[in-house]
Amino acid sequence: MIIKNVVCPFCGSLCDDLTVEVEGNEIKNVDNTCKLGYNKIVGYSHGRIEAPLIRDKEGLKEISYDKAIDEAAKILCNARRPLMYGWSSTTCEAIEKGIELAIKIGSLIDQTATVCHGPTTLGIQEEGKPSCTLGEVKNRADLVIYWGCNPFHAHPRHMGRYSTFTKGYFTNKGRKDRKIIVVDVRESDTSKVADIFLKIEPGSDYKIINALTSIIIGNGDILPEEIGGISKDRLEYIAGEMVNANFGIVFFGLGVTMTGVKDKNIGSLSRLVKELNRNTKFSLMPMRGHYNVSGAGNVFTWLTGFPYAIDLSRGYAYYNPGETTANDVLARKEVDAILVVASDPVAHFVNPSIRRLAEIPLIAIEPYTSATTELADLIIPVAISGIEADGTAYRMDEIPIRVKKFIDSKFKSDLEILTDIINRIDRYE
Amino acid sequence: MKKKRVKLITGRTIEQGMFIEHKTSKEYFDATATCFMNERLIKELDIEDYVKVNTDIASIVLRAEREKGIPKDLIFIPMGPWANFILNIDIGLSGMPSFKGVDATIEPTDDRPLELKDLIGLYKG
C-alpha cells in the first residue's frame, strides 16, 4: 500500500509530502525524505524495547504492563519533588495529558527547549518575535539569513522546501531570486552554498547584532573598525543588503541561543528585526529541532501560561528559568524522581544533572534503548508517535499539522500510557 | 605531553541525527565519540588517532577527525553523551547550560573512547 502526504516525525520542518510504502504491517520504503527522516521511519523496528522492564540489583527484568503502570504511579506519588521531562517528540494530545498528570501530582514539568531554544523563549518574552510562516518565506523571501545554524545537517530539506532552492509566487526563479547569508563560527555545508559567509569570533553574536542595529538606525559612526572578527565596512554592506531586501528572514539556531549572553542574543536579534521593519518587511524564526518541540511550548502555554520550566507544586503555575529549569533542579539535587517522556536527557543534559539522574528513581516511556534507559529504573515501551500513533504537532513556524499513524503497534501510545498512570493514581487516592 | 587551550563547541551533524534513535549502534558511536579539529592543530600537538579533551569538570577521550573549515583554536564535538560528559552546569540566569564556547584543553592520547554503557556507568559511581 502506498500512503501519500505523510508527515515526517523528525525535525521542526515537519515536511508533509513523504510517500511511505507499507506491506502488511511493515514499512518497506519512504520517498521524498532526507536521511534523518528516512532512518527514523525505515529504522522504526530496530532496537525496540520489547516489554516493560524494571531494575533490581541484578539488572533489568521483564514485568507486565499492569505492574509497570503500578510502579510508575507509586514512584510519582511517593516523590516529594518529581520532575516530568521531555515531550518534544510526541503529540500535543499526549503533552496535554502530561500537564494533567503534573497538576495532579504537583510536579515540575520541563521540555527539551530547556537545552535548546529556551533562551529564545526568554528573548521573545522581553522583545517580541516579528515572524511569519514558512509559506511566506517560500513565496516572498529575497534575503535569507541563517545565523548560528547548519540546516544541511539538522534540517536537511529546509532550504529545498522553504527558503533557498524552492520557487515561490514572488520568487519564481528560485535560488536566483534570493540572496543567502550565513553567519557562523566555522565553515559548514550550509555556508558553502551562501552568497555571503560571515565567519565570526565565537561568542561575538551579541556585539555583531547590535552593531548592525546601530548602523541601521544611523549610529554607525560610533562603532570601532572591527567587531567580532568582521570589519565595519563589511557590516555596513550587510546592513545595506538587509534594508534593501523586499522580504528578509533571519533563521537562527543554537549557535545563537547557547553562546555568550544566550537569551540577550535573541532579544537583540528581535530588536534588529523590529528596526528593519521600519524600512522593509523582515521576520525572525528559530530553527526548532525536534518535530514537536514547538507544540510542547504551545500546549504548556495554553494550559499553564508558561512555555517550559514550570513548577506546579505550589497549586499554581510558577515559572522562573534559571531556578525551575530541569538542569538547575537536578544539579541542585532537588528532584527526587523523574518521568521521562519522548526524550533522552542522559544523552543531552550536562554532567552534574546526569549524576543526579543516576541517584533517583527514573521512569522512561521510550521505544528504543537509549542513554536514558541505561540509567532507568522502570522502562515502559511505547508506540512511536507519527508512525504508530497519530496526533497534532507544530511546525517551527507554529503551524499545527496532523501527524499520521500508518502502521499498528503492539505498544500503547504516550497518550494512553499517561492516561493509565493518571487512572492508577486516581485509584490510590 | 603537548597541551593546547581551545574553545569547545558542540552541535548537530547529519550522522549524529541519522542514528539518534539507535544510541547503542556502532554508527552512533562513530558519529558522536569524535572530535573535529583543524589539521594544523592535529599536527601541532602530534595527535595521531585519539585526543583527550579536558574541561573544568571532566576529561574524555575521543577519536580525532580532521575538518578543513574549523578555526585552529576551536574544536567541534557532535552533541551526545560523550560531549556532554565534559560539560558543566554553567547556566547563567537563563537555565541553559553552555554547550558552545566552552574553555577546554586538548592533548594527544593512546587511550580509546569508552563505549556508551561504560560511559554511562561512570555516572553511577
Coordinates of C-alpha atoms in Angstrom, one line a residue:
Chain A
M1 CA 0.0 0.0 0.0
I2 CA 1.3 3.5 -0.9
I3 CA 0.5 6.2 1.6
K4 CA 1.0 9.8 0.3
N5 CA 1.4 13.1 2.1
V6 CA 2.8 11.5 5.2
V7 CA 4.3 14.0 7.8
C8 CA 7.9 13.3 8.9
P9 CA 8.2 13.0 12.7
F10 CA 11.8 14.0 12.9
C11 CA 12.7 17.7 12.9
G12 CA 10.8 21.0 13.2
S13 CA 10.5 21.3 9.4
L14 CA 7.7 18.8 9.6
C15 CA 7.8 18.0 5.9
D16 CA 4.3 16.8 4.9
D17 CA 5.0 15.4 1.4
L18 CA 6.5 12.0 2.2
T19 CA 5.4 8.8 0.4
V20 CA 5.5 5.7 2.5
E21 CA 5.2 2.1 1.2
V22 CA 3.7 -0.3 3.7
E23 CA 3.3 -4.0 3.1
G24 CA 1.3 -5.9 5.7
N25 CA 2.2 -4.1 8.8
E26 CA 5.8 -3.3 7.8
I27 CA 7.3 -0.2 6.3
K28 CA 9.2 -1.1 3.1
N29 CA 10.3 2.3 1.8
V30 CA 10.0 6.0 2.2
D31 CA 10.3 8.6 -0.6
N32 CA 10.7 12.4 -0.5
T33 CA 12.6 12.3 2.8
C34 CA 16.0 13.3 4.0
K35 CA 18.5 10.9 5.6
L36 CA 17.2 11.8 9.1
G37 CA 13.6 11.1 8.3
Y38 CA 14.4 8.0 6.3
N39 CA 16.5 6.4 9.1
K40 CA 13.8 7.2 11.7
I41 CA 10.9 5.8 9.6
V42 CA 12.5 2.8 7.9
G43 CA 14.5 2.0 11.1
Y44 CA 11.4 2.2 13.3
S45 CA 11.6 -1.5 14.3
H46 CA 15.4 -1.6 15.0
G47 CA 16.5 -1.8 18.7
R48 CA 13.0 -1.6 20.2
I49 CA 12.4 -2.4 23.8
E50 CA 10.0 -5.4 23.7
A51 CA 8.5 -5.4 27.1
P52 CA 8.2 -3.2 30.3
L53 CA 11.4 -3.6 32.4
I54 CA 12.2 -2.9 36.0
R55 CA 15.7 -2.7 37.5
D56 CA 16.7 -4.6 40.6
K57 CA 20.1 -5.5 42.0
E58 CA 20.8 -8.0 39.2
G59 CA 19.8 -5.6 36.4
L60 CA 16.7 -5.1 34.3
K61 CA 13.9 -7.8 34.3
E62 CA 10.6 -8.0 32.5
I63 CA 7.3 -7.2 34.2
S64 CA 3.7 -6.9 33.0
Y65 CA 2.4 -3.7 31.6
D66 CA -0.1 -3.5 34.5
K67 CA 2.7 -3.9 37.1
A68 CA 4.8 -1.2 35.2
I69 CA 1.9 1.3 35.5
D70 CA 1.5 0.4 39.1
E71 CA 5.2 1.0 39.8
A72 CA 5.2 4.3 37.9
A73 CA 2.2 5.5 39.9
K74 CA 3.9 4.6 43.1
I75 CA 7.2 6.3 42.2
L76 CA 5.4 9.5 41.3
C77 CA 3.0 9.5 44.3
N78 CA 5.9 8.9 46.7
A79 CA 8.1 11.6 45.3
R80 CA 8.3 14.9 47.2
R81 CA 9.8 16.8 44.3
P82 CA 9.1 15.0 41.0
L83 CA 10.1 16.3 37.6
M84 CA 8.4 15.3 34.3
Y85 CA 10.7 15.9 31.3
G86 CA 10.8 15.5 27.6
W87 CA 7.7 16.0 25.4
S88 CA 9.2 17.3 22.1
S89 CA 8.9 14.0 20.1
T90 CA 5.3 13.2 21.0
T91 CA 1.9 14.6 20.1
C92 CA 0.2 17.6 21.6
E93 CA -2.6 15.3 22.9
A94 CA 0.0 13.4 24.9
I95 CA 1.6 16.6 26.1
E96 CA -1.8 17.9 27.3
K97 CA -2.3 14.6 29.3
G98 CA 1.2 15.1 30.7
I99 CA 0.2 18.5 32.1
E100 CA -2.9 16.9 33.6
L101 CA -0.6 14.4 35.4
A102 CA 1.8 17.2 36.5
I103 CA -1.0 19.2 38.0
K104 CA -2.4 16.0 39.8
I105 CA 0.9 15.2 41.5
G106 CA 2.2 18.7 41.9
S107 CA 5.3 18.2 39.7
L108 CA 7.9 20.3 38.0
I109 CA 7.5 19.9 34.3
D110 CA 10.0 20.9 31.6
Q111 CA 10.6 20.2 27.9
T112 CA 13.6 19.9 25.7
A113 CA 13.6 23.6 24.8
T114 CA 15.4 23.9 28.2
V115 CA 18.6 22.7 26.4
C116 CA 17.7 24.1 23.0
H117 CA 15.6 27.3 22.3
G118 CA 14.8 28.1 26.0
P119 CA 16.8 31.4 25.6
T120 CA 14.7 32.1 22.5
T121 CA 11.6 32.0 24.6
L122 CA 13.1 34.4 27.2
G123 CA 14.3 36.7 24.5
I124 CA 11.0 36.9 22.7
Q125 CA 9.1 37.3 26.0
E126 CA 11.2 40.5 26.5
E127 CA 11.2 41.8 23.0
G128 CA 8.6 40.0 20.9
K129 CA 9.0 38.0 17.8
P130 CA 8.2 39.6 14.4
S131 CA 7.6 36.4 12.5
C132 CA 5.8 34.8 9.6
T133 CA 5.0 31.3 8.2
L134 CA 7.4 29.2 6.1
G135 CA 4.9 29.6 3.3
E136 CA 5.5 33.4 3.3
V137 CA 9.3 32.7 3.2
K138 CA 8.9 30.4 0.2
N139 CA 6.7 32.8 -1.7
R140 CA 8.4 36.1 -0.8
A141 CA 11.8 36.0 0.8
D142 CA 14.6 37.5 -1.3
L143 CA 17.1 37.7 1.6
V144 CA 17.6 34.7 3.8
I145 CA 20.0 34.8 6.7
Y146 CA 20.9 31.6 8.5
W147 CA 22.6 32.6 11.8
G148 CA 24.3 30.0 14.1
C149 CA 22.7 27.1 12.4
N150 CA 23.5 24.4 9.8
P151 CA 20.3 23.3 8.2
F152 CA 22.2 21.0 5.8
H153 CA 22.8 18.8 8.8
A154 CA 20.0 19.5 11.2
H155 CA 17.1 20.3 8.9
P156 CA 18.2 18.9 5.6
R157 CA 15.1 19.8 3.5
H158 CA 14.6 23.2 5.0
M159 CA 16.5 25.1 2.2
G160 CA 14.9 23.0 -0.5
R161 CA 11.3 23.2 0.6
Y162 CA 11.0 26.6 2.2
S163 CA 13.8 29.1 1.9
T164 CA 16.5 28.8 -0.8
F165 CA 16.2 26.5 -3.7
T166 CA 12.4 26.4 -3.9
K167 CA 10.3 28.6 -6.3
G168 CA 7.5 30.8 -4.9
Y169 CA 4.9 33.2 -6.1
F170 CA 7.2 36.3 -5.9
T171 CA 10.4 34.2 -6.1
N172 CA 9.7 32.2 -9.3
K173 CA 13.3 31.9 -10.3
G174 CA 14.1 30.1 -7.0
R175 CA 17.7 30.4 -5.9
K176 CA 18.4 33.2 -8.4
D177 CA 15.7 35.3 -6.8
R178 CA 17.3 35.0 -3.3
K179 CA 20.4 36.2 -1.6
I180 CA 21.7 33.8 1.1
I181 CA 23.8 35.0 4.1
V182 CA 25.3 32.5 6.6
V183 CA 26.7 33.7 9.9
D184 CA 28.7 31.1 11.9
V185 CA 32.0 30.5 13.7
R186 CA 33.1 27.8 11.3
E187 CA 32.6 26.9 7.7
S188 CA 29.8 24.4 7.2
D189 CA 27.9 22.7 4.3
T190 CA 25.4 25.5 4.6
S191 CA 28.0 28.2 4.4
K192 CA 29.3 26.7 1.2
V193 CA 26.0 27.5 -0.7
A194 CA 25.8 31.0 0.7
D195 CA 26.3 34.2 -1.3
I196 CA 27.9 35.8 1.8
F197 CA 29.6 34.0 4.7
L198 CA 30.4 35.9 7.9
K199 CA 32.8 33.9 9.9
I200 CA 32.6 35.5 13.3
E201 CA 34.5 35.0 16.5
P202 CA 32.9 32.6 19.0
G203 CA 30.6 34.4 21.4
S204 CA 30.5 37.7 19.4
D205 CA 26.9 37.4 18.2
Y206 CA 25.6 40.0 20.6
K207 CA 28.2 42.6 19.5
I208 CA 27.6 42.0 15.8
I209 CA 23.8 42.0 16.1
N210 CA 23.9 45.3 18.0
A211 CA 26.5 46.8 15.6
L212 CA 24.1 46.0 12.7
T213 CA 21.2 47.7 14.6
S214 CA 23.4 50.7 15.2
I215 CA 24.2 51.0 11.5
I216 CA 20.6 50.7 10.5
I217 CA 19.4 53.4 13.0
G218 CA 22.1 55.7 11.8
N219 CA 24.6 55.4 14.7
G220 CA 27.3 53.5 12.8
D221 CA 29.8 56.3 13.3
I222 CA 30.3 55.3 16.9
L223 CA 31.4 51.7 16.0
P224 CA 35.1 50.5 16.0
E225 CA 36.7 49.4 12.8
E226 CA 36.3 45.7 13.6
I227 CA 33.6 43.8 15.6
G228 CA 33.8 40.1 16.4
G229 CA 36.3 39.5 13.6
I230 CA 34.2 41.3 11.0
S231 CA 35.2 44.7 9.5
K232 CA 32.9 47.7 9.9
D233 CA 32.8 48.1 6.1
R234 CA 31.5 44.6 5.7
L235 CA 28.9 45.1 8.4
E236 CA 27.7 48.3 6.7
Y237 CA 27.4 46.3 3.4
I238 CA 25.3 43.6 5.2
A239 CA 23.1 46.2 6.8
G240 CA 22.5 47.7 3.3
E241 CA 21.5 44.3 2.0
M242 CA 19.1 43.9 4.8
V243 CA 17.5 47.3 4.4
N244 CA 17.2 47.0 0.7
A245 CA 15.6 43.5 0.8
N246 CA 11.9 43.3 -0.2
F247 CA 11.3 40.5 2.3
G248 CA 14.0 39.3 4.7
I249 CA 14.1 36.5 7.2
V250 CA 16.6 35.5 9.9
F251 CA 16.6 31.8 10.8
F252 CA 18.7 31.3 13.9
G253 CA 19.9 28.2 15.7
L254 CA 21.7 27.0 18.8
G255 CA 24.8 28.9 17.7
V256 CA 23.0 31.9 19.0
T257 CA 21.0 30.5 21.9
M258 CA 23.8 28.6 23.5
T259 CA 26.6 31.1 23.4
G260 CA 27.7 34.3 25.1
V261 CA 24.7 36.1 26.6
K262 CA 22.2 33.5 25.3
D263 CA 18.7 35.0 25.7
K264 CA 20.1 38.5 25.3
N265 CA 21.3 37.5 21.9
I266 CA 17.8 36.7 20.9
G267 CA 16.4 39.9 22.4
S268 CA 18.9 41.9 20.3
L269 CA 18.1 39.9 17.2
S270 CA 14.4 40.8 17.7
R271 CA 15.3 44.5 18.1
L272 CA 17.3 44.3 14.9
V273 CA 14.4 42.8 13.0
K274 CA 12.0 45.4 14.5
E275 CA 14.3 48.2 13.3
L276 CA 14.4 46.6 9.9
N277 CA 10.6 46.7 9.7
R278 CA 10.7 50.5 9.7
N279 CA 12.4 50.2 6.3
T280 CA 11.1 46.9 4.8
K281 CA 9.5 43.6 5.7
F282 CA 11.7 41.4 7.9
S283 CA 11.0 38.3 10.0
L284 CA 12.7 36.1 12.6
M285 CA 12.3 32.4 13.1
P286 CA 14.0 29.8 15.4
M287 CA 15.2 26.6 13.7
R288 CA 13.3 24.2 16.1
G289 CA 15.0 20.8 16.4
H290 CA 12.6 18.0 17.5
Y291 CA 9.4 17.8 15.4
N292 CA 7.0 18.9 18.1
V293 CA 9.1 21.0 20.4
S294 CA 7.1 24.0 19.2
G295 CA 3.9 22.1 20.1
A296 CA 5.3 21.4 23.6
G297 CA 5.8 25.1 24.1
N298 CA 2.3 25.9 22.8
V299 CA 0.5 23.3 24.8
F300 CA 2.4 24.2 28.0
T301 CA 1.4 27.8 27.4
W302 CA -2.3 27.2 26.8
L303 CA -2.6 25.2 29.9
T304 CA -0.3 26.9 32.4
G305 CA 0.5 30.3 30.9
F306 CA 4.2 29.4 30.5
P307 CA 6.1 27.5 27.8
Y308 CA 8.7 25.5 29.8
A309 CA 10.3 25.1 33.2
I310 CA 7.1 25.2 35.2
D311 CA 6.7 24.3 38.9
L312 CA 3.2 23.1 39.6
S313 CA 4.0 22.1 43.2
R314 CA 2.5 25.3 44.7
G315 CA -1.0 24.7 43.5
Y316 CA -0.5 27.3 40.7
A317 CA 2.0 27.6 37.9
Y318 CA 5.3 29.1 38.9
Y319 CA 7.9 29.9 36.2
N320 CA 11.4 31.1 36.7
P321 CA 14.0 29.8 34.2
G322 CA 17.4 29.6 36.0
E323 CA 15.6 28.3 39.1
T324 CA 12.8 25.9 37.7
T325 CA 14.7 24.7 34.6
A326 CA 15.4 20.9 34.6
N327 CA 19.2 21.2 34.7
D328 CA 19.0 23.6 37.7
V329 CA 16.7 21.5 39.8
L330 CA 18.7 18.4 39.1
A331 CA 22.1 19.9 39.7
R332 CA 20.8 21.3 43.0
K333 CA 19.7 17.8 43.9
E334 CA 16.1 19.0 44.5
V335 CA 14.4 16.4 42.3
D336 CA 13.8 13.0 43.9
A337 CA 12.1 11.2 41.0
I338 CA 11.8 11.8 37.2
L339 CA 9.4 10.7 34.5
V340 CA 10.9 11.0 31.0
V341 CA 8.6 11.0 28.0
A342 CA 9.8 11.2 24.4
S343 CA 13.3 12.4 25.2
D344 CA 16.9 11.2 26.1
P345 CA 18.2 13.6 28.8
V346 CA 21.1 11.3 29.8
A347 CA 22.4 11.9 26.2
H348 CA 21.7 15.6 26.2
F349 CA 22.0 17.0 29.7
V350 CA 25.2 18.1 31.3
N351 CA 27.4 16.1 33.7
P352 CA 26.1 17.3 37.1
S353 CA 22.5 16.9 36.1
I354 CA 23.1 13.3 34.9
R355 CA 24.8 12.5 38.1
R356 CA 21.5 13.3 39.9
L357 CA 19.6 11.3 37.4
A358 CA 21.7 8.3 38.3
E359 CA 20.8 8.7 42.0
I360 CA 17.0 9.0 41.8
P361 CA 14.1 6.7 40.5
L362 CA 13.9 7.3 36.8
I363 CA 10.9 6.2 34.7
A364 CA 11.4 6.2 30.9
I365 CA 8.5 5.9 28.5
E366 CA 10.7 5.1 25.5
P367 CA 10.6 3.0 22.4
Y368 CA 14.3 2.4 22.0
T369 CA 17.4 1.5 24.1
S370 CA 18.9 4.9 24.8
A371 CA 21.4 6.6 27.1
T372 CA 18.4 7.3 29.5
T373 CA 17.3 3.7 29.5
E374 CA 20.8 2.7 30.6
L375 CA 20.1 4.6 33.9
A376 CA 16.3 4.0 34.1
D377 CA 14.8 2.0 36.9
L378 CA 11.5 1.5 35.1
I379 CA 11.1 1.4 31.3
I380 CA 7.7 1.4 29.6
P381 CA 7.9 0.7 25.8
V382 CA 5.7 2.9 23.7
A383 CA 4.3 3.3 20.1
I384 CA 6.3 5.8 18.1
S385 CA 4.2 9.0 17.5
G386 CA 4.0 10.0 13.9
I387 CA 4.5 6.3 12.7
E388 CA 2.5 4.1 15.1
A389 CA 0.3 6.8 16.7
D390 CA -1.4 9.9 15.3
G391 CA -2.0 13.3 16.7
T392 CA -1.1 17.0 16.4
A393 CA 2.4 18.5 16.0
Y394 CA 3.5 22.1 15.5
R395 CA 6.0 23.1 12.7
M396 CA 8.8 25.5 13.6
D397 CA 6.6 28.4 12.4
E398 CA 3.9 27.3 14.8
I399 CA 1.5 25.9 12.2
P400 CA -0.3 22.8 13.6
I401 CA -0.1 19.7 11.4
R402 CA -1.7 16.3 11.9
V403 CA 0.9 13.6 12.0
K404 CA -0.3 10.2 10.8
K405 CA -0.4 6.7 12.1
F406 CA 0.4 4.3 9.2
I407 CA 1.2 1.0 10.9
D408 CA -0.2 -0.7 14.0
S409 CA 1.9 -1.2 17.1
K410 CA 1.6 -3.8 19.9
F411 CA 2.5 -1.0 22.3
K412 CA 0.3 1.8 23.7
S413 CA 0.9 5.4 22.7
D414 CA 2.3 8.1 25.1
L415 CA -1.3 9.4 25.5
E416 CA -2.6 6.0 26.5
I417 CA 0.2 5.3 28.9
L418 CA -0.1 8.7 30.6
T419 CA -3.9 8.1 30.9
D420 CA -3.3 4.7 32.5
I421 CA -0.9 6.3 35.0
I422 CA -3.4 9.0 35.9
N423 CA -6.2 6.4 36.3
R424 CA -4.0 4.3 38.6
I425 CA -3.1 7.3 40.8
D426 CA -6.9 8.1 41.0
R427 CA -7.5 4.6 42.2
Y428 CA -4.9 5.0 45.0
E429 CA -6.2 8.4 46.1
Chain B
M1 CA 53.0 15.9 26.6
K2 CA 51.9 18.8 24.5
K3 CA 48.7 20.6 25.6
K4 CA 46.7 23.4 24.0
R5 CA 43.8 25.6 25.2
V6 CA 40.9 25.8 22.8
K7 CA 37.2 26.7 22.7
L8 CA 34.9 23.8 22.5
I9 CA 31.6 23.9 20.6
T10 CA 29.1 21.1 20.3
G11 CA 26.2 20.7 17.8
R12 CA 24.3 18.6 15.4
T13 CA 25.7 16.6 12.5
I14 CA 23.7 14.6 10.0
E15 CA 25.3 11.4 11.1
Q16 CA 24.5 12.1 14.7
G17 CA 20.9 12.7 13.7
M18 CA 20.6 9.7 11.5
F19 CA 21.5 7.3 14.4
I20 CA 20.0 9.3 17.3
E21 CA 17.3 6.7 17.8
H22 CA 19.9 3.9 17.8
K23 CA 22.2 5.1 20.6
T24 CA 23.9 1.7 21.1
S25 CA 24.8 1.3 17.5
K26 CA 28.4 1.5 16.1
E27 CA 27.3 4.2 13.7
Y28 CA 26.1 6.4 16.6
F29 CA 29.3 5.8 18.5
D30 CA 31.4 6.7 15.4
A31 CA 29.3 9.8 14.8
T32 CA 29.4 11.2 18.3
A33 CA 32.6 9.9 20.1
T34 CA 34.6 12.1 17.7
C35 CA 36.3 15.4 18.0
F36 CA 36.6 17.6 14.8
M37 CA 39.8 19.7 14.6
N38 CA 41.8 21.8 12.2
E39 CA 44.6 19.8 10.6
R40 CA 47.2 22.3 11.7
L41 CA 46.1 21.7 15.4
I42 CA 46.4 18.0 14.9
K43 CA 49.9 18.4 13.5
E44 CA 51.0 20.9 16.2
L45 CA 50.1 18.5 19.0
D46 CA 51.3 15.4 17.2
I47 CA 47.8 13.8 17.6
E48 CA 47.5 10.5 15.8
D49 CA 44.1 8.9 16.1
Y50 CA 42.8 9.9 19.5
V51 CA 42.6 13.1 21.6
K52 CA 41.9 13.8 25.2
V53 CA 39.6 16.8 25.9
N54 CA 39.7 18.3 29.4
T55 CA 37.3 20.9 30.9
D56 CA 36.8 22.2 34.4
I57 CA 34.6 19.2 35.2
A58 CA 35.9 16.1 33.5
S59 CA 38.0 14.6 30.7
I60 CA 37.0 12.4 27.8
V61 CA 38.9 10.5 25.1
L62 CA 37.6 10.8 21.5
R63 CA 38.6 9.9 18.0
A64 CA 40.3 12.8 16.3
E65 CA 39.0 13.8 12.9
R66 CA 40.3 16.5 10.6
E67 CA 38.0 19.3 9.4
K68 CA 39.1 21.9 7.0
G69 CA 36.7 24.7 7.8
I70 CA 37.2 24.9 11.5
P71 CA 39.4 27.6 13.0
K72 CA 42.7 26.4 14.6
D73 CA 41.7 27.4 18.1
L74 CA 38.3 25.7 18.0
I75 CA 37.2 22.1 18.4
F76 CA 33.8 20.6 17.5
I77 CA 32.2 17.6 19.1
P78 CA 28.8 16.3 17.9
M79 CA 26.1 16.6 20.6
G80 CA 25.6 13.5 22.6
P81 CA 26.7 11.6 25.7
W82 CA 30.5 12.0 25.0
A83 CA 30.4 15.7 24.5
N84 CA 28.1 16.3 27.4
F85 CA 30.2 14.3 29.8
I86 CA 32.7 17.2 29.9
L87 CA 30.1 20.0 30.1
N88 CA 29.3 21.7 33.4
I89 CA 26.1 23.3 34.6
D90 CA 27.2 26.9 33.9
I91 CA 23.7 28.2 33.3
G92 CA 24.0 31.9 34.0
L93 CA 20.4 33.0 34.6
S94 CA 18.7 31.5 31.6
G95 CA 18.6 27.9 32.7
M96 CA 20.6 26.9 29.6
P97 CA 24.0 25.2 30.2
S98 CA 26.8 26.4 27.9
F99 CA 27.0 23.9 25.1
K100 CA 29.2 26.2 22.9
G101 CA 32.2 28.4 23.5
V102 CA 33.4 26.3 26.5
D103 CA 37.1 26.6 27.6
A104 CA 38.9 23.3 27.2
T105 CA 42.4 21.9 26.8
I106 CA 43.4 19.1 24.4
E107 CA 46.3 16.6 24.3
P108 CA 47.2 13.5 22.4
T109 CA 46.5 10.1 23.9
D110 CA 46.8 6.5 23.2
D111 CA 43.6 5.6 25.1
R112 CA 40.4 4.7 23.3
P113 CA 36.9 6.2 23.7
L114 CA 34.6 4.4 26.2
E115 CA 31.6 2.5 24.9
L116 CA 28.2 4.1 25.7
K117 CA 27.4 1.6 28.5
D118 CA 30.8 2.2 30.2
L119 CA 30.5 5.9 29.8
I120 CA 27.0 6.0 31.5
G121 CA 28.5 3.7 34.1
L122 CA 30.8 6.5 35.2
Y123 CA 27.7 8.4 36.5
K124 CA 26.7 5.6 38.8
G125 CA 29.9 5.8 40.8

